[in-house]
Coordinates of C-alpha atoms in Angstrom, one line a residue:
M28 CA 25.6 -101.0 -53.6
A29 CA 25.9 -102.1 -50.0
N30 CA 23.9 -105.3 -49.0
Y31 CA 21.4 -103.9 -46.3
T32 CA 20.2 -106.4 -43.6
T33 CA 18.8 -104.1 -40.9
P34 CA 15.7 -102.1 -41.4
G35 CA 16.4 -98.3 -41.3
V36 CA 17.4 -95.3 -43.4
Y37 CA 20.7 -95.3 -45.2
V38 CA 22.6 -92.5 -46.9
E39 CA 24.8 -93.1 -49.9
E40 CA 26.8 -90.3 -51.4
I41 CA 27.3 -90.4 -55.1
S42 CA 30.3 -88.7 -56.6
T43 CA 29.4 -87.2 -59.9
I44 CA 32.0 -84.3 -60.0
P45 CA 35.5 -85.6 -61.2
P46 CA 38.6 -84.8 -59.3
S47 CA 40.8 -81.9 -60.4
V48 CA 44.3 -82.1 -61.9
A49 CA 46.6 -80.3 -59.6
P50 CA 49.4 -78.6 -61.7
V51 CA 52.9 -79.8 -60.8
A52 CA 55.9 -77.7 -60.3
T53 CA 57.8 -77.0 -63.4
A54 CA 61.2 -75.4 -62.4
I55 CA 62.6 -77.4 -59.5
P56 CA 66.2 -78.1 -60.6
A57 CA 68.6 -80.6 -59.1
F58 CA 72.2 -79.3 -58.8
I59 CA 74.5 -82.1 -58.8
G60 CA 78.1 -81.2 -57.8
Y61 CA 80.6 -80.8 -55.0
T62 CA 80.1 -78.9 -51.8
E63 CA 82.1 -77.7 -48.7
K64 CA 80.1 -80.0 -46.5
A65 CA 76.9 -81.9 -46.5
F66 CA 75.3 -82.5 -43.2
E67 CA 71.9 -82.0 -41.6
K68 CA 71.7 -84.2 -38.5
E69 CA 73.2 -87.0 -40.7
S70 CA 75.4 -87.0 -43.8
L71 CA 73.7 -85.6 -46.9
H72 CA 76.3 -87.1 -49.2
L73 CA 74.5 -88.4 -52.4
K74 CA 71.1 -87.5 -50.8
P75 CA 69.0 -85.1 -52.7
F76 CA 68.0 -82.4 -50.2
R77 CA 65.5 -79.6 -51.0
I78 CA 66.5 -75.9 -50.2
S79 CA 64.8 -72.7 -50.7
S80 CA 67.4 -70.0 -50.3
M81 CA 71.3 -69.4 -50.2
L82 CA 70.9 -69.3 -46.3
D83 CA 69.7 -72.9 -46.5
Y84 CA 72.5 -73.9 -48.7
E85 CA 75.1 -72.3 -46.5
S86 CA 73.6 -74.0 -43.4
Y87 CA 73.7 -77.5 -44.9
F88 CA 76.3 -77.4 -47.6
G89 CA 78.7 -74.5 -46.7
Y90 CA 80.4 -72.0 -48.8
A91 CA 82.5 -71.8 -52.0
Y92 CA 86.0 -73.4 -52.2
P93 CA 88.7 -70.8 -51.7
Q94 CA 90.3 -69.8 -54.8
K95 CA 93.9 -70.7 -54.9
G96 CA 96.9 -69.0 -56.7
I97 CA 95.9 -65.5 -56.5
E98 CA 98.9 -63.2 -56.9
V99 CA 98.8 -59.4 -56.5
T100 CA 101.7 -57.0 -57.5
V101 CA 101.9 -53.5 -55.9
D102 CA 104.4 -50.8 -56.9
G103 CA 104.4 -48.2 -54.1
S104 CA 100.7 -47.7 -53.7
T105 CA 99.6 -48.7 -57.1
I106 CA 98.2 -52.2 -57.8
T107 CA 99.8 -53.2 -61.1
K108 CA 98.9 -56.8 -61.6
I109 CA 96.5 -59.5 -60.4
E110 CA 97.0 -63.1 -61.5
G111 CA 95.2 -66.3 -60.8
L112 CA 91.6 -65.2 -61.4
N113 CA 91.5 -65.9 -65.2
N114 CA 90.2 -69.4 -64.9
T115 CA 86.6 -70.5 -64.0
P116 CA 86.7 -71.9 -60.4
A117 CA 87.2 -75.6 -60.1
F118 CA 84.3 -76.1 -57.7
K119 CA 81.4 -73.9 -58.9
M120 CA 78.3 -75.2 -57.0
Y121 CA 78.1 -72.3 -54.6
Y122 CA 78.5 -69.6 -57.2
A123 CA 75.9 -71.5 -59.4
L124 CA 73.4 -71.2 -56.7
Q125 CA 74.1 -67.6 -56.5
M126 CA 73.3 -67.1 -60.2
Y127 CA 70.3 -69.4 -59.9
F128 CA 68.6 -67.4 -57.0
A129 CA 69.6 -64.0 -58.5
N130 CA 67.9 -64.8 -61.8
G131 CA 64.6 -65.8 -60.3
G132 CA 65.1 -69.3 -58.9
G133 CA 63.2 -70.8 -56.0
P134 CA 63.1 -74.2 -54.4
C135 CA 65.7 -76.7 -55.6
Y136 CA 67.6 -79.9 -54.8
I137 CA 71.2 -80.2 -53.9
V138 CA 73.0 -83.5 -54.5
S139 CA 76.5 -83.4 -52.9
I140 CA 78.7 -85.9 -54.7
G141 CA 81.8 -84.9 -52.8
Q142 CA 83.0 -82.5 -50.1
Y143 CA 86.0 -80.2 -50.3
G144 CA 85.8 -78.9 -46.7
I145 CA 87.7 -79.7 -43.6
P146 CA 85.9 -82.3 -41.4
N147 CA 85.2 -81.5 -37.7
P148 CA 87.4 -82.4 -35.9
P149 CA 90.2 -82.2 -38.6
P150 CA 92.1 -85.2 -39.4
P151 CA 95.9 -85.4 -38.6
A152 CA 96.8 -85.4 -42.2
P153 CA 95.9 -82.4 -44.7
V154 CA 92.7 -82.6 -46.5
L155 CA 93.0 -82.6 -50.3
P156 CA 90.0 -81.4 -52.3
P157 CA 88.3 -84.2 -54.2
N158 CA 89.0 -85.0 -57.8
I159 CA 86.2 -84.1 -60.2
T160 CA 85.3 -87.5 -61.6
L161 CA 82.8 -89.1 -64.0
T162 CA 81.9 -91.7 -61.4
D163 CA 80.9 -89.1 -58.8
H164 CA 78.5 -87.5 -61.3
E165 CA 77.0 -90.9 -62.3
K166 CA 76.4 -91.6 -58.7
G167 CA 74.7 -88.2 -58.4
L168 CA 72.4 -88.9 -61.3
A169 CA 71.5 -92.2 -59.9
A170 CA 70.6 -90.5 -56.6
V171 CA 68.2 -88.1 -58.2
E172 CA 66.4 -90.7 -60.4
K173 CA 64.0 -91.6 -57.6
E174 CA 63.2 -88.0 -56.7
D175 CA 59.9 -87.2 -58.2
E176 CA 59.4 -83.4 -57.7
L177 CA 62.5 -82.2 -59.6
T178 CA 62.2 -81.1 -63.1
L179 CA 65.6 -79.8 -64.3
L180 CA 69.1 -81.3 -64.2
I181 CA 72.1 -79.0 -63.7
F182 CA 75.8 -80.0 -63.3
P183 CA 77.7 -77.0 -62.1
D184 CA 81.1 -78.7 -61.7
S185 CA 81.1 -81.1 -64.7
N186 CA 83.3 -78.7 -66.7
G187 CA 86.1 -79.7 -64.4
L188 CA 86.2 -83.2 -65.7
N189 CA 89.3 -84.3 -67.3
S190 CA 88.0 -84.6 -70.9
A191 CA 85.1 -83.7 -73.0
N192 CA 84.4 -87.4 -73.5
D193 CA 83.7 -87.6 -69.7
Y194 CA 81.7 -84.3 -69.8
Y195 CA 79.4 -85.1 -72.6
S196 CA 78.9 -88.5 -71.2
V197 CA 77.4 -86.8 -68.1
M198 CA 75.2 -84.7 -70.3
N199 CA 74.1 -87.6 -72.4
Q200 CA 73.2 -89.6 -69.2
G201 CA 71.2 -86.6 -68.1
L202 CA 69.3 -86.7 -71.4
I203 CA 68.8 -90.4 -71.1
Q204 CA 67.4 -90.2 -67.6
S205 CA 65.1 -87.2 -68.6
N206 CA 63.7 -89.4 -71.5
K207 CA 63.3 -92.4 -69.3
L208 CA 61.3 -90.5 -66.5
Q209 CA 59.7 -88.0 -69.0
D210 CA 59.4 -85.5 -66.2
R211 CA 62.7 -83.5 -66.3
F212 CA 64.8 -81.5 -68.7
T213 CA 68.5 -81.1 -69.0
I214 CA 70.3 -77.7 -69.3
I215 CA 73.8 -78.2 -71.0
D216 CA 76.8 -75.9 -71.3
T217 CA 79.7 -76.3 -73.7
Y218 CA 82.7 -78.1 -72.1
K219 CA 85.0 -75.1 -72.6
D220 CA 84.5 -71.5 -73.5
G221 CA 86.0 -70.3 -76.7
A222 CA 85.3 -67.8 -79.6
I223 CA 83.4 -69.1 -82.7
G224 CA 85.7 -69.0 -85.7
T225 CA 88.7 -70.0 -83.8
S226 CA 90.4 -73.3 -82.9
D227 CA 88.8 -72.9 -79.4
N228 CA 85.2 -72.9 -80.8
P229 CA 83.4 -75.4 -78.5
I230 CA 80.3 -75.7 -80.8
P231 CA 81.5 -78.6 -83.1
E232 CA 82.7 -80.5 -80.1
L233 CA 79.3 -80.3 -78.5
R234 CA 77.5 -81.4 -81.6
N235 CA 79.9 -84.3 -82.2
K236 CA 79.5 -85.8 -78.7
I237 CA 76.0 -85.2 -77.7
T238 CA 73.9 -88.2 -78.7
N239 CA 72.3 -88.3 -82.0
D240 CA 69.1 -90.1 -80.7
T241 CA 66.3 -87.6 -81.1
D242 CA 64.2 -89.4 -78.4
Y243 CA 66.8 -88.1 -76.0
R244 CA 67.9 -84.8 -77.5
K245 CA 64.4 -83.4 -77.2
Y246 CA 64.7 -83.4 -73.4
G247 CA 67.6 -81.1 -73.3
A248 CA 68.9 -77.5 -74.5
A249 CA 72.5 -76.2 -74.7
Y250 CA 73.6 -72.6 -74.2
Y251 CA 76.7 -70.7 -75.3
P252 CA 78.8 -68.7 -74.3
Y253 CA 79.9 -68.5 -70.7
L254 CA 79.1 -65.4 -68.6
K255 CA 81.2 -62.7 -67.1
T256 CA 79.5 -62.3 -63.7
I257 CA 79.8 -59.7 -60.8
I258 CA 80.1 -62.6 -58.2
D259 CA 83.1 -62.3 -55.9
Y260 CA 85.7 -65.0 -55.5
N261 CA 85.9 -66.7 -52.1
Y262 CA 89.4 -66.7 -51.0
N263 CA 91.6 -66.7 -47.7
D264 CA 93.7 -63.6 -47.1
A265 CA 96.6 -65.8 -45.9
E266 CA 96.6 -67.7 -49.2
V267 CA 96.8 -64.5 -51.5
D268 CA 100.3 -63.8 -52.5
V269 CA 101.2 -60.1 -52.5
T270 CA 104.5 -58.7 -53.9
L271 CA 105.1 -55.1 -52.6
N272 CA 107.6 -53.1 -54.6
N273 CA 109.5 -50.0 -53.9
L274 CA 108.7 -49.8 -50.2
N275 CA 111.8 -47.6 -49.4
F276 CA 112.2 -48.9 -45.8
T277 CA 115.8 -47.5 -45.6
S278 CA 114.8 -44.0 -46.6
R279 CA 111.9 -44.0 -44.0
I280 CA 114.5 -45.2 -41.4
D281 CA 117.0 -42.4 -42.5
E282 CA 114.3 -39.8 -41.9
K283 CA 114.1 -41.1 -38.4
L284 CA 117.9 -41.0 -37.9
I285 CA 118.1 -37.4 -39.2
V286 CA 115.6 -36.5 -36.4
I287 CA 117.8 -38.4 -33.8
D288 CA 120.8 -36.4 -34.8
E289 CA 118.8 -33.2 -34.3
I290 CA 117.7 -34.5 -30.9
N291 CA 121.4 -35.2 -30.1
T292 CA 122.3 -31.7 -31.0
K293 CA 119.7 -30.2 -28.5
L294 CA 121.0 -32.6 -25.8
S295 CA 124.4 -31.5 -26.3
G296 CA 123.3 -27.8 -26.2
L297 CA 122.3 -28.2 -22.6
A298 CA 125.7 -29.4 -21.3
T299 CA 127.2 -25.9 -20.6
P300 CA 124.2 -24.4 -18.8
I301 CA 123.5 -27.4 -16.7
N302 CA 127.1 -27.7 -15.9
D303 CA 127.2 -24.1 -14.8
Y304 CA 124.2 -24.5 -12.7
Y305 CA 125.6 -27.6 -11.0
T306 CA 129.0 -25.8 -10.2
N307 CA 127.8 -22.3 -9.4
V308 CA 124.3 -22.6 -7.8
L309 CA 124.1 -25.7 -6.0
P310 CA 127.5 -25.5 -4.0
T311 CA 126.5 -22.0 -2.7
T312 CA 123.1 -23.1 -1.2
P313 CA 123.2 -24.6 2.4
T314 CA 122.3 -28.1 2.1
S315 CA 119.8 -27.8 5.0
N316 CA 117.8 -25.1 3.3
P317 CA 115.5 -25.2 0.3
L318 CA 116.7 -23.8 -2.9
D319 CA 116.1 -20.2 -3.6
E320 CA 112.8 -20.0 -5.6
D321 CA 114.4 -18.6 -8.6
D322 CA 117.2 -21.2 -8.6
R323 CA 114.6 -23.9 -8.0
L324 CA 112.7 -22.7 -11.1
I325 CA 115.9 -22.6 -13.1
G326 CA 116.6 -26.2 -12.1
R327 CA 113.2 -27.4 -12.9
G328 CA 113.5 -25.9 -16.2
Y329 CA 116.6 -27.7 -17.0
I330 CA 114.8 -30.9 -16.0
Q331 CA 111.8 -30.1 -18.1
N332 CA 114.2 -29.6 -21.1
L333 CA 115.6 -33.0 -20.5
I334 CA 112.1 -34.4 -20.3
N335 CA 111.3 -32.8 -23.6
I336 CA 114.2 -34.2 -25.3
F337 CA 113.9 -37.7 -24.0
T338 CA 110.3 -37.6 -25.0
Q339 CA 111.4 -36.7 -28.5
Y340 CA 113.9 -39.6 -28.2
A341 CA 111.1 -42.0 -27.2
D342 CA 108.7 -41.0 -30.0
T343 CA 111.3 -41.1 -32.6
F344 CA 112.6 -44.5 -31.6
N345 CA 109.0 -45.8 -31.3
S346 CA 108.1 -44.6 -34.8
M347 CA 111.3 -46.1 -36.2
I348 CA 110.6 -49.5 -34.4
A349 CA 107.1 -49.3 -36.0
V350 CA 108.6 -49.2 -39.4
Y351 CA 110.7 -52.3 -38.6
E352 CA 107.6 -54.0 -37.2
E353 CA 105.6 -53.2 -40.4
L354 CA 108.3 -55.1 -42.4
N355 CA 108.6 -57.8 -39.8
I356 CA 104.9 -58.5 -40.1
L357 CA 105.2 -58.7 -43.9
L358 CA 108.1 -61.1 -43.5
D359 CA 106.1 -63.3 -41.1
G360 CA 108.3 -62.5 -38.0
T361 CA 111.8 -63.0 -39.5
L362 CA 113.1 -59.8 -37.9
Q363 CA 111.6 -60.3 -34.5
S364 CA 114.8 -61.0 -32.6
E365 CA 116.5 -58.0 -33.7
I366 CA 113.6 -55.7 -33.1
D367 CA 113.2 -57.2 -29.7
D368 CA 116.7 -56.1 -28.9
L369 CA 116.1 -52.6 -30.1
I370 CA 112.9 -52.4 -28.1
T371 CA 114.7 -53.7 -24.9
W372 CA 117.5 -51.0 -25.4
T373 CA 114.9 -48.3 -25.9
E374 CA 113.1 -49.2 -22.7
N375 CA 116.2 -49.4 -20.6
N376 CA 118.1 -46.3 -22.0
I377 CA 115.3 -43.9 -22.9
N378 CA 111.9 -44.8 -21.4
Q379 CA 113.4 -45.6 -18.0
K380 CA 115.4 -42.4 -17.8
L381 CA 112.3 -40.4 -18.9
N382 CA 110.5 -41.9 -16.1
D383 CA 113.3 -40.8 -13.7
F384 CA 113.3 -37.2 -15.1
N385 CA 109.6 -37.0 -14.5
G386 CA 109.8 -38.2 -11.0
F387 CA 112.7 -36.0 -10.1
Y388 CA 110.9 -33.0 -11.7
T389 CA 108.0 -33.4 -9.1
E390 CA 110.5 -34.0 -6.1
F391 CA 112.6 -31.1 -7.1
G392 CA 109.9 -28.6 -6.4
A393 CA 109.6 -29.2 -2.5
A394 CA 112.8 -30.9 -1.2
T395 CA 115.7 -29.2 0.4
L396 CA 119.1 -29.3 -1.2
E397 CA 120.2 -32.0 1.3
E398 CA 117.1 -34.1 0.4
I399 CA 117.6 -33.6 -3.2
R400 CA 121.3 -34.8 -2.9
A401 CA 120.2 -37.6 -0.9
K402 CA 118.0 -39.0 -3.7
A403 CA 119.8 -41.6 -5.9
I404 CA 118.3 -40.0 -8.9
F405 CA 120.2 -36.7 -8.2
T406 CA 123.4 -38.6 -8.2
S407 CA 122.5 -39.8 -11.8
I408 CA 121.3 -36.5 -13.0
L409 CA 122.6 -33.4 -11.4
S410 CA 126.0 -34.6 -10.3
V411 CA 129.3 -35.3 -12.0
S412 CA 127.6 -38.3 -13.8
M413 CA 125.5 -35.5 -15.6
L414 CA 128.5 -35.3 -17.9
D415 CA 127.5 -38.8 -19.1
Y416 CA 124.4 -37.1 -20.6
V417 CA 125.3 -33.6 -21.7
S418 CA 129.0 -32.9 -21.2
G419 CA 132.5 -34.4 -21.5
N420 CA 132.6 -37.2 -24.0
F421 CA 128.8 -37.2 -24.3
D422 CA 128.5 -40.9 -23.5
F423 CA 124.7 -41.2 -23.9
I424 CA 124.9 -39.4 -27.4
G425 CA 127.6 -41.9 -28.1
K426 CA 125.4 -44.8 -27.2
V427 CA 122.6 -43.5 -29.3
T428 CA 124.8 -43.0 -32.5
S429 CA 126.5 -46.4 -32.1
L430 CA 123.1 -48.0 -32.7
Y431 CA 123.3 -46.8 -36.4
L432 CA 126.9 -46.1 -36.8
S433 CA 128.6 -49.2 -35.4
P434 CA 128.4 -52.2 -37.7
T435 CA 127.0 -54.2 -34.8
G436 CA 124.5 -51.7 -33.6
Y437 CA 120.8 -52.9 -33.5
I438 CA 119.8 -50.3 -36.3
S439 CA 122.8 -51.0 -38.5
V440 CA 122.1 -54.8 -38.4
L441 CA 118.4 -54.2 -39.3
N442 CA 119.2 -51.9 -42.1
D443 CA 121.9 -54.1 -43.5
T444 CA 119.4 -56.9 -43.6
I445 CA 116.8 -54.8 -45.5
I446 CA 119.5 -53.8 -48.0
T447 CA 121.1 -57.2 -48.3
D448 CA 117.9 -59.1 -48.8
G449 CA 116.4 -56.6 -51.2
Y450 CA 113.5 -55.6 -49.1
D451 CA 113.7 -52.0 -50.2
T452 CA 113.1 -53.3 -53.8
S453 CA 110.6 -56.1 -53.2
V454 CA 108.8 -57.9 -50.3
A455 CA 106.9 -61.1 -50.9
T456 CA 104.0 -61.4 -48.4
T457 CA 100.4 -62.2 -48.1
L458 CA 97.2 -60.2 -48.1
E459 CA 96.5 -61.1 -44.4
A460 CA 99.9 -59.4 -43.5
V461 CA 99.1 -56.4 -45.5
K462 CA 95.8 -55.9 -43.6
Q463 CA 97.9 -55.6 -40.4
V464 CA 100.1 -52.9 -41.6
N465 CA 98.2 -51.0 -44.3
N466 CA 94.5 -51.1 -44.1
L467 CA 94.0 -48.6 -47.0
L468 CA 96.1 -50.8 -49.3
Y469 CA 94.4 -53.9 -48.0
N470 CA 90.9 -52.5 -49.0
Q471 CA 92.3 -51.4 -52.4
I472 CA 93.5 -54.9 -53.1
K473 CA 90.2 -56.4 -52.0
Q474 CA 88.3 -54.1 -54.2
T475 CA 90.5 -54.8 -57.2
I476 CA 90.1 -58.5 -56.8
A477 CA 86.3 -58.0 -56.5
D478 CA 86.4 -56.1 -59.8
V479 CA 87.7 -59.1 -61.6
P480 CA 84.7 -60.8 -63.4
M481 CA 84.1 -64.4 -62.5
L482 CA 83.5 -66.5 -65.6
L483 CA 80.7 -69.1 -65.1
P484 CA 78.8 -71.5 -67.4
P485 CA 75.3 -70.3 -68.0
S486 CA 73.3 -73.3 -67.1
S487 CA 72.6 -72.2 -63.4
A488 CA 71.5 -68.7 -64.5
I489 CA 69.2 -70.2 -67.2
A490 CA 67.6 -72.5 -64.6
G491 CA 66.8 -69.3 -62.7
V492 CA 65.3 -67.8 -65.9
Y493 CA 63.1 -70.9 -66.5
A494 CA 61.8 -70.5 -62.9
R495 CA 61.2 -66.8 -63.3
V496 CA 59.4 -67.2 -66.7
D497 CA 57.3 -70.2 -65.4
N498 CA 56.2 -68.2 -62.2
S499 CA 55.4 -65.0 -64.0
L500 CA 54.3 -66.1 -67.4
G501 CA 53.8 -69.8 -67.5
V502 CA 55.8 -72.8 -68.5
W503 CA 54.4 -72.5 -72.0
R504 CA 56.2 -69.1 -72.6
A505 CA 59.6 -69.5 -74.2
P506 CA 62.4 -68.7 -71.8
A507 CA 64.0 -66.2 -74.3
N508 CA 64.3 -62.6 -74.9
V509 CA 64.9 -62.4 -71.2
S510 CA 67.6 -60.4 -69.6
L511 CA 70.2 -62.0 -67.1
T512 CA 71.0 -60.7 -63.7
Y513 CA 74.5 -60.7 -62.1
V514 CA 76.0 -60.6 -65.6
I515 CA 78.3 -58.0 -66.9
A516 CA 78.6 -59.5 -70.4
P517 CA 78.8 -62.8 -72.4
S518 CA 82.4 -64.0 -72.5
Q519 CA 82.2 -64.0 -76.3
I520 CA 80.6 -61.9 -78.9
V521 CA 78.0 -63.7 -81.0
S522 CA 77.1 -62.0 -84.2
N523 CA 73.9 -62.7 -86.2
E524 CA 75.9 -64.9 -88.6
D525 CA 77.3 -66.8 -85.7
Q526 CA 73.9 -67.3 -84.2
G527 CA 72.5 -68.6 -87.5
G528 CA 74.9 -71.5 -87.5
M529 CA 74.3 -72.2 -83.8
N530 CA 70.4 -71.9 -84.1
V531 CA 70.0 -74.1 -87.2
D532 CA 72.1 -77.3 -87.6
D533 CA 71.2 -78.7 -91.0
V534 CA 73.2 -81.9 -90.3
S535 CA 71.8 -83.2 -87.1
G536 CA 69.5 -80.5 -85.8
K537 CA 71.4 -79.9 -82.6
S538 CA 70.5 -76.3 -82.0
I539 CA 72.5 -74.3 -79.4
N540 CA 70.9 -71.2 -77.9
A541 CA 72.9 -68.0 -77.9
I542 CA 73.3 -65.5 -75.1
R543 CA 74.0 -62.1 -76.5
A544 CA 74.6 -58.5 -75.5
F545 CA 72.4 -55.8 -77.0
T546 CA 73.0 -52.1 -76.6
G547 CA 70.5 -50.6 -74.2
K548 CA 69.1 -54.1 -73.2
G549 CA 72.0 -55.8 -71.5
T550 CA 72.7 -59.5 -71.8
M551 CA 69.8 -61.4 -73.1
V552 CA 68.9 -65.1 -73.7
W553 CA 68.4 -65.2 -77.4
G554 CA 67.3 -68.7 -78.3
A555 CA 64.6 -71.1 -77.3
R556 CA 65.3 -74.3 -79.0
T557 CA 66.0 -77.8 -77.8
L558 CA 68.7 -80.0 -79.0
D559 CA 66.1 -81.4 -81.4
G560 CA 66.0 -78.3 -83.4
N561 CA 64.9 -79.9 -86.7
S562 CA 61.9 -81.5 -85.2
N563 CA 58.6 -79.7 -85.7
E564 CA 57.2 -81.3 -82.7
W565 CA 60.0 -80.7 -80.2
R566 CA 62.0 -77.8 -81.6
F567 CA 61.0 -75.3 -78.9
I568 CA 61.9 -75.7 -75.1
N569 CA 58.6 -74.3 -74.0
V570 CA 56.7 -77.0 -76.0
R571 CA 58.8 -79.8 -74.5
R572 CA 58.6 -78.6 -71.0
F573 CA 54.8 -77.8 -71.2
Y574 CA 54.2 -81.5 -72.3
N575 CA 56.4 -82.5 -69.3
F576 CA 54.2 -80.4 -67.1
A577 CA 50.8 -81.6 -68.6
E578 CA 51.9 -85.3 -68.6
E579 CA 53.1 -85.3 -65.1
S580 CA 50.1 -83.4 -63.9
V581 CA 47.6 -85.6 -65.6
K582 CA 49.6 -88.8 -64.6
K583 CA 49.4 -88.0 -61.0
A584 CA 45.7 -87.0 -61.1
T585 CA 44.8 -90.3 -62.8
E586 CA 46.6 -92.4 -60.2
P587 CA 43.5 -92.7 -57.9
F588 CA 41.6 -94.4 -60.9
V589 CA 44.0 -97.3 -61.0
F590 CA 42.0 -100.5 -60.3
Q591 CA 38.7 -98.6 -60.6
S592 CA 36.2 -100.2 -62.9
N593 CA 37.2 -99.9 -66.6
D594 CA 33.8 -98.7 -67.8
A595 CA 32.0 -95.7 -69.2
N596 CA 31.4 -94.2 -65.7
T597 CA 35.1 -94.0 -65.1
W598 CA 35.8 -92.9 -68.6
V599 CA 33.5 -89.9 -68.2
M600 CA 35.2 -88.9 -64.9
V601 CA 38.6 -89.3 -66.3
R602 CA 37.7 -87.3 -69.5
G603 CA 36.0 -84.5 -67.6
M604 CA 39.0 -84.2 -65.2
I605 CA 41.5 -83.9 -68.0
E606 CA 39.3 -81.6 -70.1
S607 CA 38.7 -79.3 -67.1
F608 CA 42.5 -79.0 -66.6
L609 CA 43.2 -78.4 -70.3
T610 CA 40.5 -75.8 -70.4
Q611 CA 42.3 -73.9 -67.7
Q612 CA 45.6 -74.1 -69.6
W613 CA 43.8 -72.7 -72.7
K614 CA 42.3 -69.9 -70.8
A615 CA 45.8 -69.2 -69.4
G616 CA 47.1 -68.9 -73.0
A617 CA 49.1 -72.2 -73.2
L618 CA 47.0 -73.7 -76.0
A619 CA 46.2 -72.1 -79.3
G620 CA 42.7 -72.0 -80.7
A621 CA 39.5 -69.9 -80.7
S622 CA 37.8 -72.7 -78.9
T623 CA 38.6 -75.6 -76.7
E624 CA 37.8 -77.9 -79.6
Q625 CA 40.6 -76.2 -81.6
A626 CA 42.9 -76.1 -78.6
F627 CA 42.8 -79.8 -77.5
Y628 CA 40.9 -83.0 -77.5
V629 CA 40.7 -86.0 -74.9
K630 CA 39.5 -89.4 -76.2
I631 CA 38.7 -92.4 -74.1
G632 CA 36.3 -95.4 -74.6
L633 CA 35.7 -98.6 -76.2
G634 CA 35.8 -98.3 -79.9
S635 CA 37.6 -95.0 -79.7
T636 CA 40.8 -95.6 -77.9
M637 CA 40.3 -99.2 -76.6
T638 CA 39.4 -102.6 -78.0
T639 CA 37.7 -105.3 -76.1
Q640 CA 41.1 -107.0 -75.8
D641 CA 42.6 -103.9 -74.2
I642 CA 39.8 -104.0 -71.5
L643 CA 40.3 -107.6 -70.9
E644 CA 44.1 -106.9 -70.4
G645 CA 43.3 -104.2 -67.9
R646 CA 44.3 -101.3 -70.2
M647 CA 42.5 -97.9 -69.9
I648 CA 43.9 -95.8 -72.8
V649 CA 43.4 -92.0 -73.0
E650 CA 44.5 -90.2 -75.9
I651 CA 45.2 -86.4 -75.4
G652 CA 46.0 -83.9 -78.1
M653 CA 47.2 -80.3 -77.4
A654 CA 47.9 -77.4 -79.6
V655 CA 50.6 -75.9 -77.5
V656 CA 51.6 -72.2 -78.5
R657 CA 54.8 -71.9 -80.4
P658 CA 57.1 -68.8 -80.0
A659 CA 57.4 -66.3 -82.9
E660 CA 61.0 -67.0 -83.5
F661 CA 61.3 -65.0 -86.7
I662 CA 59.2 -61.9 -87.1
I663 CA 59.1 -60.8 -90.8
L664 CA 58.0 -57.4 -91.7
K665 CA 57.1 -57.0 -95.3
F666 CA 57.1 -53.5 -96.7
T667 CA 56.0 -52.6 -100.3
H668 CA 55.3 -49.4 -102.3
K669 CA 51.8 -48.3 -102.6
M670 CA 50.8 -46.0 -105.5
Q671 CA 49.6 -42.5 -104.6
E672 CA 45.8 -42.2 -104.7
L673 CA 43.7 -39.0 -105.3

């Protein structure tokens, strides 16, 4: 009571209602692994950073590491083989977050222990991806130790460690930290994925290398097998090797050459009529007068024929050049010089003459014969030099045919290169080049790669399940008999007999939870045991995690009472606060019992939980007992015969 010295009226407020226990979050995982980048105003390297979505992750930590070594083989238009996607990606953090959010995950922490992206600005030397090391993971664990909110530990990239010893060392350190802080839980994968009953069975290795200390094991759970997921690999088109077989470039060129021969024949067929027109019509027409209208129309008709023929030349040569350019793109420009020569020849000998013909066709309609003959173009078209095109030795046709008949012709050289280097049989290129020449095939390859399931450890998906079950049903509900999203199937088939050996370990009690596929149900989490499976106290995950939840919630709520008077008034408030909290949990279904007396008890006081010596030493001891609900792991239906009654 205050010491009053001045007369007056004073108001004192007396607190009689105890404070409430605020429930803490139960499914806030920390993902410890490698990221593309780690920056938000400053470096986030080894700094736990809270995110709530994939968009947050991409903003601060980037994207997945591009998959290397993808090889695609195509025969004609059929994709026959894809290699390089059979292994689990080395850096799995991005994919793990996709699985986590897809399965119900919410806010989480990211701890970047190394970056595989290229810094900005890029350094002069190539940037190599970091090695996945035990030291990095130990630093990541040390970084999250001081973070109070998180409740789960996940190590997406730890399967990439060089040895099982290193991997399980990280898992054991996670269990040790969970036991030390008593507010978190470690989700563990097997080091490798393999079938039970084979030499690749990873179960014995896990049991041999996980700590045998039950104080640590009760803070973790293991899951098997890995998951075949629908997540798409991240990769760069330029780094995907594509082998194209049976492209038949020479046969496609031969088709164009047949057309050119046909055009040559058409051009040759104009020789006689144009020559007759030149020798019989033009000389009899006075040079100062316009041509007779009929003769003018005939002349324009011949020019139109030449326009049509040279248009066909241009179209055919351009389509042939397109075939060469397609191959050139696939070969990253190795044929560019030869193609440039052919393009230049086409421009000078076909396109330019076609332009001349078009211009002369217009002028021929109005000019007098004298004006026509005065035009330079007339000299090159309707004069003796016309023989260069359509008569005599057919010089122009000779120029065309020499391109593919002469050994030094541009087309001959290109075709010889195709045949000699075997490009008709097989071309090694990249997916980026395929995109430029064949968009349909490009999309087919992309879809085929997307159809390859990505193999991922289950821990990140399980963390999402924990969050989903906690939010919808409660942390006291076993996170089992729950389907997984983004999963095609488990990587291995687990039989009832297999799971029996996983679920019950009569040697050390290290239970391993199975993920199984059931007809009509999909892929289900079919186990809810901790690694301390032989303990009646800590056998089930939901029991351990509910205790974590209750302990942390009550701990935070009682912190305001530190240094308060250690007397009956304080004890009543503390007990009332805790009992109110546990009553709420009982009503929600977390505690078993027909009444609160059966569901829990809270003891505090001198002669009950404390001695006089405890009070003298500053200890306020509260004892809390809870009957947390256990899951019905085995439902046994007993049937018997009943005798018929009258």
